[in-house]
Amino acid sequence: MTLQFGTPEDDVSYRDRPASFGVAVRDGRLALVEVSKPGQPPWHDLPGGALDPGEEDAAAVVREFGEETGLVIQPGPLLTRADQVFRLADGTPVNNRSGIYRVDIVKEDASLKVEDDHRLVWLDPLQALTVMRHDSHAWAVACWLRRQAAA
């Protein structure tokens, strides 16, 4: 069973949007992207996003990480699956049906970064929990933190 996050608006139909995100840590800090869109306050997300048609979760998280951060990553184990209803920046209502993975950073490659409205930021994981836009992302980070504590 996949957890569902977000509060759906009455009489709004949310289309399913397969997505994949990653939890990457460097020197005890969590990788997030700060997204800035015209006319909207910036928000923070885990790096990742929608799958292209026919694309697998693992391939999508690698591609999206590169496009948003300029980091080459290797997907590790699936942390959780968590869905999130919300509206895209253009107002389209979607339900991100997300696989969220623990990922390892392989190297940096600035040529991969193509999303100019995304900026890589490194935050303490507890601080990240308080600023992330999506509860599904916070859930995944909480899962990761609990597994770290148990290890």
PDB file of C-alpha atoms in Angstrom:
ATOM      1  CA  MET A   1       0.000   0.000   0.000  1.00  0.00           C
ATOM      2  CA  THR A   2       1.335   3.420  -0.978  1.00  0.00           C
ATOM      3  CA  LEU A   3       0.835   6.372   1.336  1.00  0.00           C
ATOM      4  CA  GLN A   4      -1.133   9.310  -0.069  1.00  0.00           C
ATOM      5  CA  PHE A   5      -0.172  12.861   0.919  1.00  0.00           C
ATOM      6  CA  GLY A   6      -1.728  16.229   0.187  1.00  0.00           C
ATOM      7  CA  THR A   7      -5.240  17.545   0.536  1.00  0.00           C
ATOM      8  CA  PRO A   8      -7.254  17.144  -2.648  1.00  0.00           C
ATOM      9  CA  GLU A   9      -9.500  20.035  -3.585  1.00  0.00           C
ATOM     10  CA  ASP A  10     -13.183  19.197  -3.908  1.00  0.00           C
ATOM     11  CA  ASP A  11     -14.373  18.575  -7.471  1.00  0.00           C
ATOM     12  CA  VAL A  12     -10.810  18.573  -8.876  1.00  0.00           C
ATOM     13  CA  SER A  13      -9.503  15.604 -10.853  1.00  0.00           C
ATOM     14  CA  TYR A  14      -5.812  14.847 -10.292  1.00  0.00           C
ATOM     15  CA  ARG A  15      -4.089  12.952 -13.101  1.00  0.00           C
ATOM     16  CA  ASP A  16      -1.560  10.332 -12.068  1.00  0.00           C
ATOM     17  CA  ARG A  17       2.012  11.440 -12.763  1.00  0.00           C
ATOM     18  CA  PRO A  18       4.688   8.751 -12.294  1.00  0.00           C
ATOM     19  CA  ALA A  19       7.749  10.316 -10.672  1.00  0.00           C
ATOM     20  CA  SER A  20      11.052   9.410  -9.056  1.00  0.00           C
ATOM     21  CA  PHE A  21      13.101  11.308  -6.465  1.00  0.00           C
ATOM     22  CA  GLY A  22      16.361  10.776  -4.615  1.00  0.00           C
ATOM     23  CA  VAL A  23      17.787  11.257  -1.136  1.00  0.00           C
ATOM     24  CA  ALA A  24      21.479  12.158  -1.426  1.00  0.00           C
ATOM     25  CA  VAL A  25      23.717  13.124   1.466  1.00  0.00           C
ATOM     26  CA  ARG A  26      27.159  14.728   1.474  1.00  0.00           C
ATOM     27  CA  ASP A  27      29.028  15.574   4.686  1.00  0.00           C
ATOM     28  CA  GLY A  28      25.847  15.031   6.703  1.00  0.00           C
ATOM     29  CA  ARG A  29      23.788  17.420   4.574  1.00  0.00           C
ATOM     30  CA  LEU A  30      20.840  16.547   2.371  1.00  0.00           C
ATOM     31  CA  ALA A  31      20.627  17.614  -1.285  1.00  0.00           C
ATOM     32  CA  LEU A  32      17.528  19.651  -2.113  1.00  0.00           C
ATOM     33  CA  VAL A  33      16.652  21.843  -5.037  1.00  0.00           C
ATOM     34  CA  GLU A  34      15.366  25.342  -4.453  1.00  0.00           C
ATOM     35  CA  VAL A  35      12.930  26.042  -7.273  1.00  0.00           C
ATOM     36  CA  SER A  36      12.182  29.628  -8.333  1.00  0.00           C
ATOM     37  CA  LYS A  37       9.315  30.302 -10.739  1.00  0.00           C
ATOM     38  CA  PRO A  38       8.180  33.797 -11.807  1.00  0.00           C
ATOM     39  CA  GLY A  39       5.433  35.219  -9.611  1.00  0.00           C
ATOM     40  CA  GLN A  40       5.749  32.471  -6.971  1.00  0.00           C
ATOM     41  CA  PRO A  41       7.786  32.203  -3.781  1.00  0.00           C
ATOM     42  CA  PRO A  42      10.662  29.682  -4.042  1.00  0.00           C
ATOM     43  CA  TRP A  43      10.136  26.156  -2.722  1.00  0.00           C
ATOM     44  CA  HIS A  44      12.330  23.173  -1.835  1.00  0.00           C
ATOM     45  CA  ASP A  45      12.002  19.643  -3.195  1.00  0.00           C
ATOM     46  CA  LEU A  46      14.056  16.487  -3.310  1.00  0.00           C
ATOM     47  CA  PRO A  47      15.815  16.315  -6.686  1.00  0.00           C
ATOM     48  CA  GLY A  48      13.799  14.298  -9.175  1.00  0.00           C
ATOM     49  CA  GLY A  49      10.603  14.517 -11.130  1.00  0.00           C
ATOM     50  CA  ALA A  50       8.281  12.998 -13.684  1.00  0.00           C
ATOM     51  CA  LEU A  51       9.151   9.900 -15.670  1.00  0.00           C
ATOM     52  CA  ASP A  52       9.349  10.235 -19.435  1.00  0.00           C
ATOM     53  CA  PRO A  53       7.096   7.807 -21.374  1.00  0.00           C
ATOM     54  CA  GLY A  54       8.538   4.280 -21.079  1.00  0.00           C
ATOM     55  CA  GLU A  55      11.207   5.361 -18.581  1.00  0.00           C
ATOM     56  CA  GLU A  56      11.924   3.323 -15.442  1.00  0.00           C
ATOM     57  CA  ASP A  57      12.115   4.878 -11.945  1.00  0.00           C
ATOM     58  CA  ALA A  58      15.881   4.416 -11.602  1.00  0.00           C
ATOM     59  CA  ALA A  59      16.652   5.961 -14.993  1.00  0.00           C
ATOM     60  CA  ALA A  60      14.363   8.908 -14.257  1.00  0.00           C
ATOM     61  CA  VAL A  61      16.001   9.745 -10.938  1.00  0.00           C
ATOM     62  CA  VAL A  62      19.452   9.673 -12.587  1.00  0.00           C
ATOM     63  CA  ARG A  63      18.286  11.935 -15.448  1.00  0.00           C
ATOM     64  CA  GLU A  64      16.340  14.333 -13.242  1.00  0.00           C
ATOM     65  CA  PHE A  65      19.168  14.621 -10.696  1.00  0.00           C
ATOM     66  CA  GLY A  66      21.558  15.597 -13.477  1.00  0.00           C
ATOM     67  CA  GLU A  67      19.154  18.089 -15.062  1.00  0.00           C
ATOM     68  CA  GLU A  68      18.342  19.787 -11.754  1.00  0.00           C
ATOM     69  CA  THR A  69      21.669  19.643  -9.887  1.00  0.00           C
ATOM     70  CA  GLY A  70      24.509  18.761 -12.243  1.00  0.00           C
ATOM     71  CA  LEU A  71      25.258  15.692 -10.110  1.00  0.00           C
ATOM     72  CA  VAL A  72      25.768  12.200 -11.487  1.00  0.00           C
ATOM     73  CA  ILE A  73      24.194   9.716  -9.091  1.00  0.00           C
ATOM     74  CA  GLN A  74      23.830   5.963  -8.679  1.00  0.00           C
ATOM     75  CA  PRO A  75      20.404   4.862  -7.446  1.00  0.00           C
ATOM     76  CA  GLY A  76      20.441   2.648  -4.390  1.00  0.00           C
ATOM     77  CA  PRO A  77      17.582   0.977  -2.590  1.00  0.00           C
ATOM     78  CA  LEU A  78      14.006   2.199  -2.740  1.00  0.00           C
ATOM     79  CA  LEU A  79      13.261   4.027   0.518  1.00  0.00           C
ATOM     80  CA  THR A  80       9.522   4.290   0.057  1.00  0.00           C
ATOM     81  CA  ARG A  81       6.701   4.894  -2.357  1.00  0.00           C
ATOM     82  CA  ALA A  82       4.616   7.931  -1.515  1.00  0.00           C
ATOM     83  CA  ASP A  83       2.027   9.799  -3.543  1.00  0.00           C
ATOM     84  CA  GLN A  84       1.387  13.544  -3.360  1.00  0.00           C
ATOM     85  CA  VAL A  85      -1.502  15.558  -4.780  1.00  0.00           C
ATOM     86  CA  PHE A  86      -0.618  19.134  -5.680  1.00  0.00           C
ATOM     87  CA  ARG A  87      -0.727  21.636  -8.515  1.00  0.00           C
ATOM     88  CA  LEU A  88       2.171  22.105 -10.893  1.00  0.00           C
ATOM     89  CA  ALA A  89       3.559  25.621 -11.348  1.00  0.00           C
ATOM     90  CA  ASP A  90       1.169  26.095 -14.287  1.00  0.00           C
ATOM     91  CA  GLY A  91      -1.810  25.124 -12.103  1.00  0.00           C
ATOM     92  CA  THR A  92      -2.304  21.595 -13.459  1.00  0.00           C
ATOM     93  CA  PRO A  93      -3.560  19.251 -10.700  1.00  0.00           C
ATOM     94  CA  VAL A  94      -1.492  16.046 -10.470  1.00  0.00           C
ATOM     95  CA  ASN A  95      -0.898  13.130  -8.141  1.00  0.00           C
ATOM     96  CA  ASN A  96       2.829  12.373  -8.114  1.00  0.00           C
ATOM     97  CA  ARG A  97       3.053   8.590  -7.768  1.00  0.00           C
ATOM     98  CA  SER A  98       6.637   8.528  -6.560  1.00  0.00           C
ATOM     99  CA  GLY A  99       9.389   6.063  -5.965  1.00  0.00           C
ATOM    100  CA  ILE A 100      11.897   7.686  -3.617  1.00  0.00           C
ATOM    101  CA  TYR A 101      15.396   6.214  -3.591  1.00  0.00           C
ATOM    102  CA  ARG A 102      18.541   6.515  -1.528  1.00  0.00           C
ATOM    103  CA  VAL A 103      21.164   7.599  -4.072  1.00  0.00           C
ATOM    104  CA  ASP A 104      24.947   7.885  -4.055  1.00  0.00           C
ATOM    105  CA  ILE A 105      26.763  10.811  -5.635  1.00  0.00           C
ATOM    106  CA  VAL A 106      29.271   9.610  -8.235  1.00  0.00           C
ATOM    107  CA  LYS A 107      30.608  12.940  -9.510  1.00  0.00           C
ATOM    108  CA  GLU A 108      29.679  16.435 -10.608  1.00  0.00           C
ATOM    109  CA  ASP A 109      29.005  17.247 -14.260  1.00  0.00           C
ATOM    110  CA  ALA A 110      27.832  20.834 -14.764  1.00  0.00           C
ATOM    111  CA  SER A 111      26.973  20.107 -18.411  1.00  0.00           C
ATOM    112  CA  LEU A 112      24.003  17.981 -17.251  1.00  0.00           C
ATOM    113  CA  LYS A 113      22.283  20.869 -15.477  1.00  0.00           C
ATOM    114  CA  VAL A 114      19.646  22.340 -17.780  1.00  0.00           C
ATOM    115  CA  GLU A 115      16.955  23.544 -15.370  1.00  0.00           C
ATOM    116  CA  ASP A 116      17.991  27.128 -14.626  1.00  0.00           C
ATOM    117  CA  ASP A 117      15.122  27.631 -12.173  1.00  0.00           C
ATOM    118  CA  HIS A 118      16.519  24.856  -9.916  1.00  0.00           C
ATOM    119  CA  ARG A 119      19.420  25.537  -7.538  1.00  0.00           C
ATOM    120  CA  LEU A 120      21.176  22.800  -5.557  1.00  0.00           C
ATOM    121  CA  VAL A 121      21.236  23.502  -1.815  1.00  0.00           C
ATOM    122  CA  TRP A 122      22.636  21.372   1.012  1.00  0.00           C
ATOM    123  CA  LEU A 123      20.730  21.406   4.295  1.00  0.00           C
ATOM    124  CA  ASP A 124      20.860  19.615   7.602  1.00  0.00           C
ATOM    125  CA  PRO A 125      18.270  16.808   7.284  1.00  0.00           C
ATOM    126  CA  LEU A 126      16.194  18.112  10.196  1.00  0.00           C
ATOM    127  CA  GLN A 127      16.137  21.595   8.683  1.00  0.00           C
ATOM    128  CA  ALA A 128      15.213  20.071   5.324  1.00  0.00           C
ATOM    129  CA  LEU A 129      12.168  18.432   6.923  1.00  0.00           C
ATOM    130  CA  THR A 130      10.852  21.878   7.838  1.00  0.00           C
ATOM    131  CA  VAL A 131      11.279  23.517   4.422  1.00  0.00           C
ATOM    132  CA  MET A 132      10.314  20.828   1.906  1.00  0.00           C
ATOM    133  CA  ARG A 133       7.180  21.604  -0.077  1.00  0.00           C
ATOM    134  CA  HIS A 134       5.842  18.042  -0.194  1.00  0.00           C
ATOM    135  CA  ASP A 135       4.919  15.938   2.831  1.00  0.00           C
ATOM    136  CA  SER A 136       5.762  12.854   0.753  1.00  0.00           C
ATOM    137  CA  HIS A 137       9.370  14.073   0.505  1.00  0.00           C
ATOM    138  CA  ALA A 138       9.501  14.748   4.248  1.00  0.00           C
ATOM    139  CA  TRP A 139       8.136  11.226   4.840  1.00  0.00           C
ATOM    140  CA  ALA A 140      10.943   9.741   2.706  1.00  0.00           C
ATOM    141  CA  VAL A 141      13.597  11.723   4.581  1.00  0.00           C
ATOM    142  CA  ALA A 142      12.097  10.627   7.909  1.00  0.00           C
ATOM    143  CA  CYS A 143      12.261   6.995   6.703  1.00  0.00           C
ATOM    144  CA  TRP A 144      15.911   7.486   5.746  1.00  0.00           C
ATOM    145  CA  LEU A 145      16.737   9.135   9.101  1.00  0.00           C
ATOM    146  CA  ARG A 146      15.144   6.265  11.047  1.00  0.00           C
ATOM    147  CA  ARG A 147      17.085   3.693   9.044  1.00  0.00           C
ATOM    148  CA  GLN A 148      20.313   5.604   9.664  1.00  0.00           C
ATOM    149  CA  ALA A 149      19.653   5.630  13.395  1.00  0.00           C
ATOM    150  CA  ALA A 150      18.947   1.880  13.392  1.00  0.00           C
ATOM    151  CA  ALA A 151      22.122   1.033  11.440  1.00  0.00           C
TER     152      ALA A 151
END
